Short mmCIF file of C-alpha atoms and ligand atoms in Angstrom, two decimals:
data_model
loop_
_atom_site.label_atom_id
_atom_site.label_comp_id
_atom_site.label_asym_id
_atom_site.label_seq_id
_atom_site.Cartn_x
_atom_site.Cartn_y
_atom_site.Cartn_z
CA MET A 1 0.00 0.00 0.00
CA ALA A 2 1.17 3.49 -0.82
CA LYS A 3 3.03 5.64 1.63
CA ILE A 4 1.47 9.06 2.14
CA ILE A 5 4.04 11.85 2.43
CA VAL A 6 3.00 15.39 3.34
CA ILE A 7 5.16 18.35 2.34
CA THR A 8 4.39 20.96 4.97
CA SER A 9 5.82 24.05 6.69
CA GLY A 10 3.32 26.33 8.36
CA LYS A 11 4.95 29.39 6.86
CA GLY A 12 4.14 30.32 3.27
CA GLY A 13 6.51 30.61 0.35
CA VAL A 14 9.30 28.47 1.77
CA GLY A 15 9.38 25.99 -1.13
CA LYS A 16 6.70 23.35 -0.45
CA THR A 17 5.39 23.21 -4.01
CA THR A 18 8.90 23.26 -5.49
CA THR A 19 9.75 20.39 -3.14
CA SER A 20 6.57 18.40 -3.86
CA ALA A 21 7.28 18.52 -7.59
CA ALA A 22 10.97 17.71 -7.17
CA ILE A 23 10.45 14.79 -4.79
CA ALA A 24 7.50 13.33 -6.69
CA ALA A 25 9.48 13.43 -9.96
CA GLY A 26 12.54 12.03 -8.16
CA LEU A 27 10.55 9.06 -6.84
CA ALA A 28 9.03 8.43 -10.28
CA LYS A 29 12.53 8.52 -11.76
CA ARG A 30 13.45 5.74 -9.34
CA GLY A 31 10.61 3.68 -10.78
CA PHE A 32 7.99 4.23 -8.09
CA LYS A 33 4.45 4.95 -9.19
CA THR A 34 3.85 8.35 -7.65
CA ALA A 35 0.88 10.71 -7.38
CA VAL A 36 1.33 14.30 -6.28
CA VAL A 37 -1.78 15.97 -4.88
CA ASP A 38 -2.34 19.74 -4.62
CA PHE A 39 -4.15 20.58 -1.36
CA ASP A 40 -3.96 24.33 -1.93
CA ILE A 41 -7.66 24.69 -2.74
CA GLY A 42 -8.42 28.06 -4.31
CA LEU A 43 -4.77 28.74 -5.11
CA ARG A 44 -3.82 25.95 -7.50
CA ASN A 45 -0.13 26.21 -8.47
CA LEU A 46 1.37 22.75 -8.52
CA ASP A 47 0.05 22.32 -12.08
CA LEU A 48 2.18 25.28 -13.22
CA ILE A 49 5.31 24.04 -11.49
CA MET A 50 4.74 20.59 -13.04
CA GLY A 51 4.03 22.16 -16.44
CA CYS A 52 0.60 20.60 -16.96
CA GLU A 53 -1.64 23.64 -16.35
CA ARG A 54 -3.29 23.41 -19.77
CA ARG A 55 -4.25 19.79 -19.30
CA VAL A 56 -6.37 20.30 -16.17
CA VAL A 57 -9.95 19.23 -16.82
CA TYR A 58 -11.20 17.88 -13.51
CA ASP A 59 -9.75 18.47 -10.06
CA PHE A 60 -9.55 17.11 -6.50
CA ILE A 61 -12.89 18.69 -5.48
CA ASN A 62 -14.68 17.30 -8.56
CA VAL A 63 -13.57 13.84 -7.45
CA ILE A 64 -14.66 14.39 -3.85
CA ARG A 65 -18.08 15.57 -5.05
CA GLY A 66 -18.42 12.64 -7.43
CA GLU A 67 -18.49 14.90 -10.51
CA ALA A 68 -15.55 13.01 -11.99
CA ASN A 69 -13.71 9.84 -11.12
CA LEU A 70 -10.07 9.70 -10.11
CA LYS A 71 -8.93 8.33 -13.48
CA GLN A 72 -10.44 11.34 -15.25
CA ALA A 73 -8.89 13.86 -12.88
CA LEU A 74 -5.34 12.45 -12.65
CA ILE A 75 -2.95 13.98 -15.19
CA LYS A 76 -0.19 11.70 -16.41
CA ASP A 77 3.19 13.36 -16.80
CA LYS A 78 4.38 13.31 -20.42
CA ARG A 79 8.10 13.29 -19.65
CA ILE A 80 8.36 10.40 -17.27
CA ASP A 81 6.43 7.22 -16.58
CA ASN A 82 4.87 6.59 -13.18
CA LEU A 83 4.19 10.25 -12.39
CA PHE A 84 0.66 11.61 -11.96
CA ILE A 85 -0.76 14.83 -10.62
CA LEU A 86 -4.10 15.57 -9.01
CA PRO A 87 -4.70 19.32 -9.34
CA ALA A 88 -6.42 21.49 -6.74
CA SER A 89 -9.69 23.19 -7.47
CA GLN A 90 -9.93 26.94 -7.94
CA THR A 91 -13.17 27.12 -5.93
CA ARG A 92 -13.43 29.72 -3.23
CA ASP A 93 -15.61 27.43 -1.16
CA LYS A 94 -13.43 26.64 1.86
CA ASP A 95 -15.66 23.79 2.95
CA ALA A 96 -15.34 21.90 -0.32
CA LEU A 97 -12.48 19.85 1.09
CA THR A 98 -13.92 17.39 3.60
CA LYS A 99 -12.15 14.88 5.80
CA GLU A 100 -14.30 12.03 4.49
CA GLY A 101 -13.69 13.13 0.91
CA VAL A 102 -9.92 13.33 1.35
CA ASP A 103 -9.89 9.97 3.11
CA GLN A 104 -11.81 8.34 0.28
CA VAL A 105 -9.61 9.82 -2.48
CA LEU A 106 -6.39 8.90 -0.65
CA GLN A 107 -7.61 5.35 -0.06
CA GLU A 108 -8.39 4.95 -3.74
CA LEU A 109 -4.97 6.36 -4.69
CA GLN A 110 -3.28 4.01 -2.24
CA THR A 111 -4.45 0.94 -4.11
CA GLU A 112 -2.82 2.17 -7.34
CA PHE A 113 0.35 3.99 -6.26
CA ASP A 114 3.57 3.45 -4.31
CA TYR A 115 3.85 7.03 -3.06
CA ILE A 116 1.34 9.83 -2.58
CA ILE A 117 2.86 13.28 -2.12
CA CYS A 118 0.55 15.85 -0.53
CA ASP A 119 1.52 19.47 -1.28
CA SER A 120 0.18 21.38 1.72
CA PRO A 121 -0.97 24.98 1.59
CA ALA A 122 0.60 27.44 4.04
CA GLY A 123 -0.99 28.10 7.40
CA ILE A 124 -2.75 25.76 9.81
CA GLU A 125 -6.28 25.96 8.43
CA ARG A 126 -8.40 23.19 6.91
CA GLY A 127 -6.30 22.59 3.78
CA ALA A 128 -3.05 22.30 5.73
CA HIS A 129 -4.73 20.17 8.39
CA LEU A 130 -6.19 17.70 5.90
CA ALA A 131 -2.95 17.55 3.88
CA MET A 132 -1.12 16.20 6.93
CA TYR A 133 -3.96 14.37 8.68
CA PHE A 134 -3.59 11.01 6.87
CA ALA A 135 0.19 11.16 6.41
CA ASP A 136 2.66 8.39 7.24
CA VAL A 137 5.68 10.61 6.65
CA ALA A 138 6.10 14.39 6.91
CA ILE A 139 8.73 16.48 5.20
CA VAL A 140 8.92 19.79 7.03
CA VAL A 141 10.27 22.40 4.63
CA THR A 142 12.17 25.10 6.48
CA ASN A 143 14.17 28.17 5.44
CA PRO A 144 17.11 29.28 7.58
CA GLU A 145 15.16 32.20 8.97
CA VAL A 146 13.51 32.82 12.37
CA SER A 147 9.85 32.84 11.41
CA SER A 148 10.17 29.74 9.26
CA VAL A 149 11.91 27.76 12.03
CA ARG A 150 9.31 28.80 14.58
CA ASP A 151 6.43 27.83 12.29
CA SER A 152 8.08 24.49 11.56
CA ASP A 153 8.21 23.78 15.28
CA ARG A 154 4.52 24.66 15.52
CA MET A 155 3.81 22.28 12.64
CA LEU A 156 5.74 19.50 14.39
CA GLY A 157 3.47 19.98 17.39
CA LEU A 158 0.40 19.60 15.18
CA LEU A 159 1.78 16.52 13.44
CA ALA A 160 2.25 14.92 16.83
CA SER A 161 -1.22 15.76 18.16
CA LYS A 162 -3.71 16.49 15.40
CA SER A 163 -3.04 13.75 12.85
CA ARG A 164 -4.89 10.49 12.29
CA ARG A 165 -1.91 8.55 13.62
CA ALA A 166 -1.86 10.66 16.80
CA GLU A 167 -5.63 10.48 17.33
CA GLN A 168 -5.74 6.72 16.85
CA GLY A 169 -2.67 6.08 18.98
CA LEU A 170 -0.76 4.56 16.06
CA GLU A 171 2.96 4.83 15.43
CA PRO A 172 3.68 8.56 15.04
CA ILE A 173 4.22 10.25 11.68
CA LYS A 174 7.85 9.96 10.61
CA GLU A 175 9.25 13.49 10.50
CA HIS A 176 12.04 14.78 8.28
CA LEU A 177 13.58 18.22 8.05
CA LEU A 178 14.30 19.64 4.62
CA LEU A 179 16.25 22.85 4.80
CA THR A 180 15.83 24.91 1.63
CA ARG A 181 17.22 28.16 0.21
CA TYR A 182 20.41 27.58 2.16
CA SER A 183 23.36 29.82 1.48
CA LEU A 184 26.64 28.49 2.81
CA THR A 185 28.39 31.80 2.15
CA ARG A 186 25.92 33.68 4.32
CA VAL A 187 26.09 31.03 7.05
CA GLN A 188 29.86 31.41 7.08
CA LYS A 189 29.52 35.17 7.41
CA GLY A 190 27.28 34.66 10.45
CA GLU A 191 24.32 36.16 8.62
CA MET A 192 22.24 33.02 8.36
CA LEU A 193 21.29 30.22 10.74
CA GLY A 194 23.36 27.13 9.99
CA VAL A 195 22.16 23.51 9.62
CA ASP A 196 23.45 22.59 13.05
CA ASP A 197 21.68 25.51 14.74
CA ILE A 198 18.37 24.55 13.18
CA LEU A 199 18.81 20.85 13.93
CA GLU A 200 19.54 21.72 17.54
CA ILE A 201 16.29 23.67 17.80
CA LEU A 202 13.94 21.41 15.85
CA ALA A 203 15.56 18.10 16.82
CA ILE A 204 14.30 15.95 13.93
CA PRO A 205 16.35 13.99 11.36
CA LEU A 206 17.75 15.93 8.40
CA LEU A 207 16.54 14.74 5.00
CA GLY A 208 18.54 17.25 3.00
CA VAL A 209 19.82 20.76 2.51
CA ILE A 210 18.76 22.46 -0.73
CA PRO A 211 20.95 25.42 -1.63
CA GLU A 212 19.53 28.77 -2.69
CA SER A 213 19.70 28.33 -6.44
CA GLN A 214 18.87 30.30 -9.54
CA ALA A 215 18.03 27.04 -11.26
CA VAL A 216 14.81 26.78 -9.22
CA LEU A 217 13.34 29.82 -10.96
CA ARG A 218 14.50 28.57 -14.35
CA ALA A 219 12.80 25.24 -13.70
CA SER A 220 9.54 26.88 -12.62
CA ASN A 221 9.64 29.21 -15.63
CA ALA A 222 9.79 26.16 -17.84
CA GLY A 223 7.29 24.10 -15.83
CA VAL A 224 9.80 21.33 -15.22
CA PRO A 225 10.38 19.84 -11.75
CA ILE A 226 13.99 20.64 -10.90
CA THR A 227 14.82 16.94 -10.66
CA LEU A 228 13.73 16.47 -14.30
CA LEU A 229 15.80 19.30 -15.79
CA ASP A 230 18.30 18.10 -18.38
CA GLU A 231 21.10 20.16 -16.89
CA LEU A 232 22.43 18.88 -13.60
CA THR A 233 21.96 21.64 -11.03
CA ASP A 234 23.08 21.89 -7.41
CA ALA A 235 19.49 22.13 -6.15
CA GLY A 236 18.38 19.28 -8.43
CA GLN A 237 21.20 17.11 -7.14
CA ALA A 238 20.38 17.97 -3.54
CA TYR A 239 16.74 16.97 -4.13
CA LEU A 240 17.76 13.68 -5.76
CA ASP A 241 19.99 12.94 -2.75
CA SER A 242 17.04 13.67 -0.46
CA VAL A 243 14.90 11.22 -2.42
CA ALA A 244 17.61 8.60 -1.98
CA ARG A 245 17.67 9.24 1.79
CA LEU A 246 13.89 8.99 1.87
CA LEU A 247 14.33 5.53 0.36
CA GLY A 248 16.70 4.65 3.18
CA GLU A 249 20.05 5.23 1.49
CA ASP A 250 22.85 6.69 3.54
CA ILE A 251 24.35 9.56 1.57
CA PRO A 252 26.58 12.34 2.91
CA HIS A 253 25.08 15.83 2.89
CA ARG A 254 26.38 18.20 0.23
CA PHE A 255 26.49 21.99 0.24
CA VAL A 256 26.68 22.17 4.02
CA LYS A 257 30.43 22.44 4.44
CA PRO A 258 32.90 24.43 2.39
CA GLU A 259 34.50 22.25 -0.25
CA LYS A 260 38.15 21.69 0.40
CA LYS A 261 39.91 23.33 -2.48
CA GLY A 262 43.21 24.87 -3.34
CA PHE A 263 43.88 28.53 -2.81
CA LEU A 264 43.38 29.46 -6.45
CA SER A 265 40.03 27.76 -6.88
CA ARG A 266 38.89 29.29 -3.62
CA LEU A 267 39.72 32.67 -4.99
CA PHE A 268 37.69 32.00 -8.12
CA LYS A 269 34.87 30.46 -6.17
CA SER A 270 34.44 33.49 -3.97
CA ARG A 271 34.45 35.71 -7.04
CA GLU A 272 31.79 33.53 -8.63
CA GLU A 273 29.64 33.84 -5.57
CA THR A 274 29.85 37.58 -5.44
CA ILE A 275 28.77 37.70 -9.04
CA ALA A 276 25.89 35.35 -8.38
CA MET B 1 37.70 35.09 5.79
CA SER B 2 39.71 38.25 6.12
CA ILE B 3 41.47 39.34 9.27
CA MET B 4 39.09 42.26 9.53
CA ASP B 5 36.12 39.89 9.52
CA TYR B 6 37.73 37.86 12.23
CA ILE B 7 38.40 40.81 14.49
CA PHE B 8 34.93 42.18 13.91
CA ARG B 9 33.36 38.83 14.73
CA GLN B 10 35.19 38.68 18.05
CA ARG B 11 33.63 41.93 19.14
CA SER B 12 30.00 41.52 18.24
CA LYS B 13 27.72 38.53 18.22
CA SER B 14 26.67 37.48 14.74
CA THR B 15 23.05 38.04 13.79
CA ALA B 16 22.73 34.29 13.21
CA ASN B 17 23.68 33.75 16.85
CA ILE B 18 21.12 36.24 18.02
CA ALA B 19 18.52 34.48 15.87
CA LYS B 20 19.40 31.13 17.39
CA GLU B 21 19.15 32.37 20.96
CA ARG B 22 15.81 34.07 20.33
CA LEU B 23 14.45 30.95 18.67
CA GLN B 24 15.56 28.69 21.50
CA ILE B 25 13.68 30.83 24.00
CA ILE B 26 10.45 31.28 22.06
CA VAL B 27 10.30 27.68 20.86
CA SER B 28 10.77 26.26 24.35
CA HIS B 29 8.11 28.62 25.70
CA GLU B 30 5.66 27.66 22.96
CA ARG B 31 6.32 23.97 23.45
CA SER B 32 5.45 24.23 27.13
CA THR B 33 2.04 25.76 26.44
CA ARG B 34 1.33 23.83 23.24
CA ASN B 35 -0.05 20.67 24.72
CA GLY B 36 -2.74 22.39 26.71
CA PRO B 37 -6.29 21.32 25.83
CA ASP B 38 -8.25 23.39 23.32
CA TYR B 39 -10.88 24.30 25.91
CA LEU B 40 -8.45 26.30 28.04
CA PRO B 41 -9.14 29.69 26.42
CA MET B 42 -12.92 29.08 26.59
CA LEU B 43 -12.68 27.97 30.19
CA ARG B 44 -10.83 31.20 30.93
CA GLU B 45 -13.51 33.31 29.22
CA GLU B 46 -16.31 31.65 31.18
CA LEU B 47 -14.47 31.95 34.46
CA ILE B 48 -14.00 35.65 33.84
CA LYS B 49 -17.73 36.04 33.17
CA VAL B 50 -18.69 34.25 36.37
CA ILE B 51 -16.29 36.24 38.50
CA ALA B 52 -17.34 39.48 36.86
CA LYS B 53 -20.87 38.86 38.13
CA TYR B 54 -19.61 39.40 41.64
CA VAL B 55 -16.52 41.55 41.39
CA ASP B 56 -15.29 44.07 38.96
CA ILE B 57 -12.11 42.51 37.57
CA ASP B 58 -9.62 43.24 34.90
CA GLN B 59 -9.36 40.50 32.19
CA ASP B 60 -5.59 40.54 32.43
CA GLN B 61 -5.77 39.72 36.12
CA VAL B 62 -7.02 36.20 35.46
CA LYS B 63 -4.36 33.60 34.74
CA VAL B 64 -5.33 30.06 33.82
CA GLU B 65 -2.46 27.64 33.43
CA LEU B 66 -2.21 23.92 33.08
CA GLU B 67 0.91 22.35 34.50
CA ARG B 68 1.92 18.81 33.99
CA SER B 69 3.63 16.95 36.78
CA GLY B 70 4.21 13.24 36.43
CA ASN B 71 1.01 11.53 35.37
CA CYS B 72 -1.42 14.23 36.38
CA SER B 73 -2.10 17.81 35.38
CA ILE B 74 -2.72 20.72 37.68
CA LEU B 75 -5.07 23.49 36.64
CA GLU B 76 -3.80 26.64 38.25
CA LEU B 77 -6.14 29.61 38.63
CA ASN B 78 -4.68 32.90 39.64
CA ILE B 79 -7.09 35.79 40.03
CA THR B 80 -6.02 39.13 41.34
CA LEU B 81 -8.99 40.93 42.87
CA PRO B 82 -9.10 44.70 43.05
CA ASP B 83 -9.13 46.30 46.49
CA LEU B 84 -12.45 45.15 47.85
CA VAL B 85 -14.67 48.03 48.77
CA THR B 86 -17.33 46.85 51.14
CA THR B 87 -20.73 47.08 49.62
CA GLU B 88 -23.63 48.24 51.67
N1 ATP C 301 16.18 26.45 -3.37
C1 ATP C 301 15.63 27.58 -3.85
N2 ATP C 301 16.40 28.55 -4.39
C2 ATP C 301 15.85 29.68 -4.87
N3 ATP C 301 14.54 29.94 -4.90
C3 ATP C 301 13.70 29.01 -4.39
C4 ATP C 301 14.20 27.78 -3.84
N4 ATP C 301 13.13 27.06 -3.42
C5 ATP C 301 12.04 27.80 -3.69
N5 ATP C 301 12.36 28.96 -4.28
C6 ATP C 301 11.44 30.03 -4.72
O1 ATP C 301 10.63 30.41 -3.63
C7 ATP C 301 9.32 30.76 -4.07
C8 ATP C 301 8.27 29.99 -3.30
O2 ATP C 301 8.37 28.62 -3.63
P1 ATP C 301 7.11 27.64 -3.55
O3 ATP C 301 5.99 28.14 -4.36
O4 ATP C 301 7.61 26.27 -3.83
O5 ATP C 301 6.76 27.81 -2.01
P2 ATP C 301 5.48 27.26 -1.23
O6 ATP C 301 5.95 26.91 0.14
O7 ATP C 301 4.80 26.19 -2.00
O8 ATP C 301 4.56 28.55 -1.19
P3 ATP C 301 3.01 28.61 -0.67
O9 ATP C 301 3.09 28.61 0.83
O10 ATP C 301 2.50 29.90 -1.22
O11 ATP C 301 2.32 27.41 -1.21
C9 ATP C 301 9.29 30.50 -5.57
O12 ATP C 301 9.48 31.71 -6.24
C10 ATP C 301 10.47 29.57 -5.80
O13 ATP C 301 11.01 29.72 -7.08
MG1 MG C 302 2.73 25.99 -2.58
#
């Protein structure tokens, strides 16, 4: 039966949708049949990041209301096998998403897929609550910045108390920290919280560190998950490593320590970074 | 890192360090109040209403806290009453 993974954060704009697309595509690349579900009802965006916005006919709410079946609403990715997306609805009706409806759709998906990735909206309202409620695994996306870290901690509290697993006294949701938009240069200057600082505060296992990268914008411009870009990018690589860790592989973290290099290349590297 | 950076760093705390300290304090405070039951704020409101029937109190003077000790919880009520003027 499929594992349900929620991509959550509390705070908005930290990279949940970018991460959902990257991880879903990464899992599909590994051969797992993966569905990525947009829970951001009213503010559908995953379709744009995945590049399938013009193929949306039916959505999540249509399926819940029985206006379409799951097969009609799921969009199959054209670039890679095994990858499907269930778009959010653009309705402004906040009550359209029901717990029973979500449960039913997830159960149906679970019989067909290996992984279900739930892209949570920001905040702690209904959409965010239902995105995490049925999860087996949570990836808490955090930026190295005070408000993001605080909101992540808040989210961890909710995962531990307001989820199905918590309410039914089952084994707790498995939590992972994904640190994104990380800038090693700024950490070294003492301008940005470092990985170790954040791990000390949040105290959950580290899935990966995604560097601040210009490639992320290029990928979203093109509607291609960063892990499917032809060019190999630092952020893409960091996401693929995170997928491998999610699958239980033990891989050293990149982009968290300065690379040991000779004096000359260090000189060039620092010049490169100032230009970037 | 230049020598200037190094000297400067010795003198003042980095902003990242300040951020970390502030986070440690607020996160530990929020964790301690987080697991309180949802009814706590409502309980507080109703208590204030009942007390206000008898005495004129300031909302801020009512503290309702739940403390956990071992396997039981203690509901602590702390109400500061204004100087009681005897009513005729
Ligand atoms: N590693 C990164 N480097 C640079 N920019 C990034 C990175 N990750 C995300 N971004 C940018 O941050 C912005 C927000 O990303 P995204 O939409 O994925 O966040 P979100 O958490 O889903 O937002 P919301 O809470 O609104 O749903 C986008 O412009 C995206 O391109
Ligand atoms: Mg989003």
